[in-house]
Each structure stands twice: as structure tokens, then as C-alpha cells.
Amino acid sequence: MTKLRIASAQLNPVVGDIAGNLELARKARAEAAANGADLVVFPELFILGYPPEDLVLKPAAVAACRDAIETFAAEPGIAAIIGAPWREENKVYNAVVVIDDGITAVRYKHDLPNYAVFDEKRVFAPGPLPEPVEWRGLKLGLPICEDIWLEDAPRALAKAGAEIFISINGSPWRRSIDTERKAAFEKWADIDVPLVFVNQVGGQDELVFDGASFAWNSDGKEIQRLPAFESAIAFSDWEKTTAGWRGTSETLAPLTTGLQADWKAMCLALADYVDKNGFPGVVLGMSGGIDSAISAAIAADALGPDRVWAVMMPSKYTSRHSLEDAKACAEALGIRYDIIDVEPAIASMGDILSDTFAVRQPDTTEENIQSRIRGVVLMALSNKFGPMVLSTGNKSEMAVGYATLYGDMNGGYNALKDVYKTDVYRLARWRNEQNTSPGMAPAGTVIPERIITKPPSAELKPDQTDQDSLPEYDVLDAILTGLVENEHGPKEIASAGYDPKLIARIENMLYRAEYKRRQAPPGVKIGRKNFGRDRRYPITNKFRSAK
């Protein structure tokens, strides 16, 4: 073999939908064959979906995956490389399977990630250092995802004579992913072997996969890049030369970075969560504030305006401008907008509790009742009509507990869960500046300017603003970034000019709110460390580094 055409199938599987994923593989194989490919490559654990978590501990799921792979291998078609869980001698491996008129080779993942959002050592056995696969006279190195983030597997494969690396991946996106991948792969950049990198795309609970599959020649020059955050099949053509295999491709998609990447990640994650779980759409509380406005915009871009239902639930504390702004935002997005007056329910609850509460002065209890009544309304609409409740709290609020359990924290998903308040403002500005829509909602200004510029307020008491309880968000977010993302201590944060007493107060709020976050809906990981799989702190916890 001196020439080879590879199809990179950057697809969006559904975890656990083995039959559906098999059908995706069949269609991609047929499309690849129709375009003259010799080989089609699928992402890591594609037949089961990634990450499968404890599904791998269910023998029936692993057996069903093997049955599907064996069925796929027995069907006519071009050669394929596909990921699957694989049981051998009472151990389950994260495997790559080579198919060419049947199953011709299986290799196992050697380096199992067990940090941040990964816990593969919990469910998989590590394989030995991989050896090349002999395929039609060509030695293929088939490292699986983490295997190329470290040096051992690439160097072992190169030493054993691998001529091309084809790496199947389930590599989740976060803002720093491009830098992280570059830094990791540079560890073995001296190896003179070309690489075809095929990554999963799509949302899976708290994770989103960007795809962004690529290929480079042995000199490190990128010759192919698939689009980020969308399914695609692209082709690379390889020819054996005296200097080794050289590739070319007509696909070189532009990089997706910055706020555009954040937006696409949140939209894809929300759309897949809603669609893969069978919801007809979403319903959310539309307060006239920036968090609900940006959440509505994300939902409209992700699902289409006709699948988004915004509900304004005014009380006696709701300002006229909030009513106007909520309606204007909904109209700009083209989404359904209704008003349900909750003041009668709030008054009724006050009457019910008046005798019991008579011995105490009003406080945050009465504020929380308002939020919880709104939560009941949204959940009732969800129960009656089917849409998922979209929670709208940002990371700053989730961090310090500035949210009400069983109230505004109600919901099935939260697109802003890993987005600090200062980034919410930046995203709102960015979305309004888009002359071409980044999704399914209209282009241009969809969030009224007053929503962006007015002081944020929960409007649960007269003349309330967030800063009655919290520092300015640029200060709060800087301190939280130090505490959460960087795990910095108070002294390190204070060295940047922040008040040590304020740092101690914020740290205490952060730890005390852990019980709320454990009961919060899931939301997509955007930054370095999200609340959920990434950060597993105890609820009962007396440690305070500021002491």
C-alpha cells in the first residue's frame, strides 16, 4: 500500500444507545465508502458513547457493545477503526477495534485518566503498552486519547515501527483545551510520525465535546481540521514517500475560540441534554435580569425560538422596567412569553404562616418563599406541558449560595452553571454584536441594553440589589477564581490587592454552600474547574484556610 484515504467520522453518539450508535456508524461507513475512503475512523468508545461511567460495570451493556461490534464487522463495507468497551478474561478494557472483513485486531488503552472529570480507573483495567497493528502492509499505531497526552505509548509505538498514528478520542472541551492539547503533544513532538486525531462531538450531561478533529504530518504541520461543535465527516489523503507518509486534506476549518467557543459549547450542551433526554423544549422564569435573558438567548439559539417558553412571575416588588425588559427580550428572541402573577400565592403563604412567624421580624425567609413559589409555578408548567425547567443561576451565585434551594435553583439543567457573572455580561455584549446568528434565534441585539447596564437585583424586597449582600462582581469573581479554579490560599489572593477579611468571608460562603450545589441541576463545564465532577468537596467541612 502506497496510498490511503482516511475518513474521520466526528460524530455525536448517545450514551447507552448502542443500536442508534451502530446505525450512525453504518451511515458514516457508507458515506466514507461513497467518497472513496479506504478506512473510516470513529471516536473513543463510540459504540457505547463517552463517558459511559458505571454503565461499563453492567455486564449486559458491555456484552451488547461486543455484539454490535461483531455485527458491524460481519457486514460488508470498508475497513473501520472504532472504540468500544471490551471484556477479556474477566477484565473490561477501553478498546480500539480494527475491522476489515471481520475483526482483525484489538488494542487496549494503556494510560487511564483519573483526575478532574475522569475516573476511568474505576471502571476499566489498563492495557499494556500498545503495539502497532499490521493492516494491509501498513503499521498503524492506535493510541487511545490519554495515551497521546503522555509520552510512553507514542514512543513505544514509534520504536516498534508505527508509520501513522490514528488516535480515537473522547476529549471534552473547556476554554483551555487548545493550549492543553498543544502542551501535551509537544512532549513527544520529536517523534517523526504523522497523526490522525478523531474526537467525539456533542453534549453529555456536564461535559461537551468539541470534535475539532485534525491531522498533521510528521513535521507537525496541520493538514486537516474539522469544524468545532458540529458533526462532520472529512477526508485526508495519504501517500507513502521516501520520507514516510505524507497527508493532504481539503478540510481546514477555522478555529473556534473565545466567547464564540463558550457560546457554541453552551448551546450544544443544552440542545443535546434536552434532545437526548426527550424533552420537547424548555420553560424558564424571565425576570427582566441578565441571567434569565442570556439563558433564554442560549436556549433559543440551541433549540429554536419555538421550543422556548419564558414566564414572567411578578410580585409587588417587581419593577416596571423588569416587566418591560423581560417582554422586550422575549420578543427580540421570538420566544413564547407569558405573565403569571404570583403575588396572590405569596400573600396566601404569608397568611398561612402569619401566626407562627409573628414572634420574628421579616428576613430572608420571606424572600425565599417568593422564589420557591416561582419554582413551584415553573415545575407545574413542566409537569403539565412537558418542557424541562431551565435554571438560570450563574457560577458566582452558585459559589457563594446566593440562590434559593427549591426556588430559583429548580430545573433540569443550567447552561450558566460554570459561567461567572462577569462573563455573563461579556457574553451578552458578544451575542448582541453578532450580525449573523450563532444559532437558531435572530441575529443582532436580542438582549435589551438596559438589562445589561442596570444594577442586578433579585427584586425580593424594596430597592434590593445583589451588592447589598455581595461585593462587586469583578471583585467577587476574581476571589472565586483564586479559590475555585486555582485552589489558591488567602495570602496568594490577598497579594493581588484584595481585602483579607473579604477573602475569608467569601471562602466561608463557598464552603457553606456546598450542600446547595449538591442539589443543583447539572450544567456544562466551561472553565478549568466546574462545580460537579471536577470539584468534589465534602458538605460537612470545618476547614477554613483563612483561619
Tab-separated table of N, CA and C in Angstrom, residues 78-129:
chain	number	residue	atom	x	y	z
A	78	ILE	N	-16.183	-0.846	3.958
A	78	ILE	CA	-14.750	-0.550	4.019
A	78	ILE	C	-14.228	-0.824	5.426
A	79	ALA	N	-12.930	-0.802	5.572
A	79	ALA	CA	-12.295	-1.031	6.866
A	79	ALA	C	-12.689	0.089	7.833
A	80	ALA	N	-12.711	-0.253	9.120
A	80	ALA	CA	-13.120	0.703	10.137
A	80	ALA	C	-12.283	0.532	11.396
A	81	ILE	N	-12.092	1.640	12.095
A	81	ILE	CA	-11.473	1.654	13.418
A	81	ILE	C	-12.481	2.301	14.355
A	82	ILE	N	-12.859	1.610	15.426
A	82	ILE	CA	-13.965	2.061	16.274
A	82	ILE	C	-13.673	1.725	17.726
A	83	GLY	N	-14.143	2.594	18.641
A	83	GLY	CA	-13.933	2.377	20.065
A	83	GLY	C	-15.089	1.651	20.713
A	84	ALA	N	-14.756	0.778	21.696
A	84	ALA	CA	-15.781	0.010	22.398
A	84	ALA	C	-15.201	-0.520	23.706
A	85	PRO	N	-16.050	-0.739	24.711
A	85	PRO	CA	-15.583	-1.495	25.877
A	85	PRO	C	-15.423	-2.955	25.485
A	86	TRP	N	-14.410	-3.599	26.038
A	86	TRP	CA	-14.082	-4.952	25.578
A	86	TRP	C	-13.700	-5.823	26.762
A	87	ARG	N	-14.446	-6.913	26.940
A	87	ARG	CA	-14.162	-7.814	28.054
A	87	ARG	C	-13.282	-8.966	27.589
A	88	GLU	N	-12.197	-9.188	28.318
A	88	GLU	CA	-11.314	-10.335	28.094
A	88	GLU	C	-10.845	-10.845	29.449
A	89	GLU	N	-11.070	-12.138	29.685
A	89	GLU	CA	-10.605	-12.782	30.912
A	89	GLU	C	-11.027	-12.016	32.162
A	90	ASN	N	-12.309	-11.696	32.235
A	90	ASN	CA	-12.913	-11.050	33.400
A	90	ASN	C	-12.425	-9.628	33.664
A	91	LYS	N	-11.780	-9.042	32.679
A	91	LYS	CA	-11.400	-7.639	32.771
A	91	LYS	C	-12.058	-6.875	31.623
A	92	VAL	N	-12.424	-5.630	31.901
A	92	VAL	CA	-13.020	-4.787	30.867
A	92	VAL	C	-12.030	-3.688	30.516
A	93	TYR	N	-11.787	-3.536	29.216
A	93	TYR	CA	-10.825	-2.560	28.722
A	93	TYR	C	-11.519	-1.500	27.871
A	94	ASN	N	-10.913	-0.354	27.818
A	94	ASN	CA	-11.278	0.687	26.858
A	94	ASN	C	-10.492	0.354	25.592
A	95	ALA	N	-11.193	-0.091	24.557
A	95	ALA	CA	-10.508	-0.721	23.424
A	95	ALA	C	-10.737	0.022	22.118
A	96	VAL	N	-9.798	-0.181	21.206
A	96	VAL	CA	-9.952	0.218	19.809
A	96	VAL	C	-9.967	-1.061	18.982
A	97	VAL	N	-10.971	-1.172	18.130
A	97	VAL	CA	-11.176	-2.399	17.343
A	97	VAL	C	-10.956	-2.083	15.869
A	98	VAL	N	-10.156	-2.908	15.218
A	98	VAL	CA	-9.897	-2.770	13.790
A	98	VAL	C	-10.755	-3.788	13.047
A	99	ILE	N	-11.520	-3.298	12.082
A	99	ILE	CA	-12.437	-4.134	11.307
A	99	ILE	C	-12.048	-4.080	9.838
A	100	ASP	N	-11.881	-5.244	9.238
A	100	ASP	CA	-11.590	-5.339	7.806
A	100	ASP	C	-11.963	-6.747	7.369
A	101	ASP	N	-13.203	-6.916	6.899
A	101	ASP	CA	-13.748	-8.260	6.661
A	101	ASP	C	-13.687	-9.073	7.948
A	102	GLY	N	-14.255	-8.527	8.992
A	102	GLY	CA	-14.205	-9.137	10.307
A	102	GLY	C	-13.304	-8.336	11.236
A	103	ILE	N	-13.229	-8.780	12.487
A	103	ILE	CA	-12.359	-8.122	13.462
A	103	ILE	C	-10.945	-8.638	13.273
A	104	THR	N	-10.034	-7.747	12.954
A	104	THR	CA	-8.656	-8.165	12.673
A	104	THR	C	-7.676	-7.833	13.787
A	105	ALA	N	-8.041	-6.892	14.669
A	105	ALA	CA	-7.135	-6.548	15.770
A	105	ALA	C	-7.904	-5.777	16.838
A	106	VAL	N	-7.446	-5.901	18.079
A	106	VAL	CA	-7.975	-5.126	19.207
A	106	VAL	C	-6.787	-4.641	20.027
A	107	ARG	N	-6.803	-3.374	20.394
A	107	ARG	CA	-5.774	-2.816	21.278
A	107	ARG	C	-6.468	-2.109	22.433
A	108	TYR	N	-5.789	-2.051	23.575
A	108	TYR	CA	-6.380	-1.505	24.783
A	108	TYR	C	-5.706	-0.200	25.192
A	109	LYS	N	-6.501	0.661	25.803
A	109	LYS	CA	-5.974	1.931	26.330
A	109	LYS	C	-5.019	1.638	27.480
A	110	HIS	N	-3.841	2.251	27.394
A	110	HIS	CA	-2.808	1.996	28.395
A	110	HIS	C	-2.894	2.977	29.559
A	111	ASP	N	-2.955	4.259	29.265
A	111	ASP	CA	-2.978	5.294	30.298
A	111	ASP	C	-4.421	5.710	30.565
A	112	LEU	N	-4.940	5.319	31.713
A	112	LEU	CA	-6.321	5.627	32.069
A	112	LEU	C	-6.356	6.906	32.899
A	113	PRO	N	-7.036	7.948	32.439
A	113	PRO	CA	-7.087	9.194	33.213
A	113	PRO	C	-7.923	9.027	34.471
A	114	ASN	N	-7.447	9.613	35.538
A	114	ASN	CA	-8.137	9.500	36.819
A	114	ASN	C	-7.986	10.808	37.597
A	115	TYR	N	-8.397	11.901	36.959
A	115	TYR	CA	-8.266	13.226	37.543
A	115	TYR	C	-9.381	14.100	36.961
A	116	ALA	N	-9.607	15.249	37.589
A	116	ALA	CA	-10.611	16.201	37.109
A	116	ALA	C	-11.942	15.469	36.863
A	117	VAL	N	-12.449	15.496	35.626
A	117	VAL	CA	-13.747	14.870	35.342
A	117	VAL	C	-13.617	13.389	34.997
A	118	PHE	N	-12.400	12.875	34.986
A	118	PHE	CA	-12.165	11.492	34.549
A	118	PHE	C	-11.993	10.559	35.752
A	119	ASP	N	-12.558	9.364	35.643
A	119	ASP	CA	-12.311	8.332	36.654
A	119	ASP	C	-12.316	6.955	35.996
A	120	GLU	N	-11.555	6.831	34.913
A	120	GLU	CA	-11.574	5.579	34.148
A	120	GLU	C	-10.974	4.410	34.911
A	121	LYS	N	-10.097	4.683	35.886
A	121	LYS	CA	-9.531	3.572	36.646
A	121	LYS	C	-10.598	2.894	37.497
A	122	ARG	N	-11.685	3.582	37.712
A	122	ARG	CA	-12.804	2.997	38.465
A	122	ARG	C	-13.474	1.875	37.687
A	123	VAL	N	-13.505	1.987	36.350
A	123	VAL	CA	-14.322	1.058	35.564
A	123	VAL	C	-13.527	0.231	34.550
A	124	PHE	N	-12.305	0.636	34.223
A	124	PHE	CA	-11.524	-0.083	33.213
A	124	PHE	C	-10.228	-0.634	33.800
A	125	ALA	N	-9.767	-1.710	33.214
A	125	ALA	CA	-8.422	-2.211	33.501
A	125	ALA	C	-7.458	-1.575	32.498
A	126	PRO	N	-6.255	-1.209	32.927
A	126	PRO	CA	-5.292	-0.645	31.979
A	126	PRO	C	-4.722	-1.728	31.070
A	127	GLY	N	-4.533	-1.391	29.810
A	127	GLY	CA	-3.907	-2.323	28.889
A	127	GLY	C	-2.397	-2.188	28.931
A	128	PRO	N	-1.681	-3.102	28.315
A	128	PRO	CA	-0.231	-2.983	28.226
A	128	PRO	C	0.140	-1.851	27.276
A	129	LEU	N	1.417	-1.500	27.256
A	129	LEU	CA	1.852	-0.543	26.241
A	129	LEU	C	1.460	-1.082	24.871
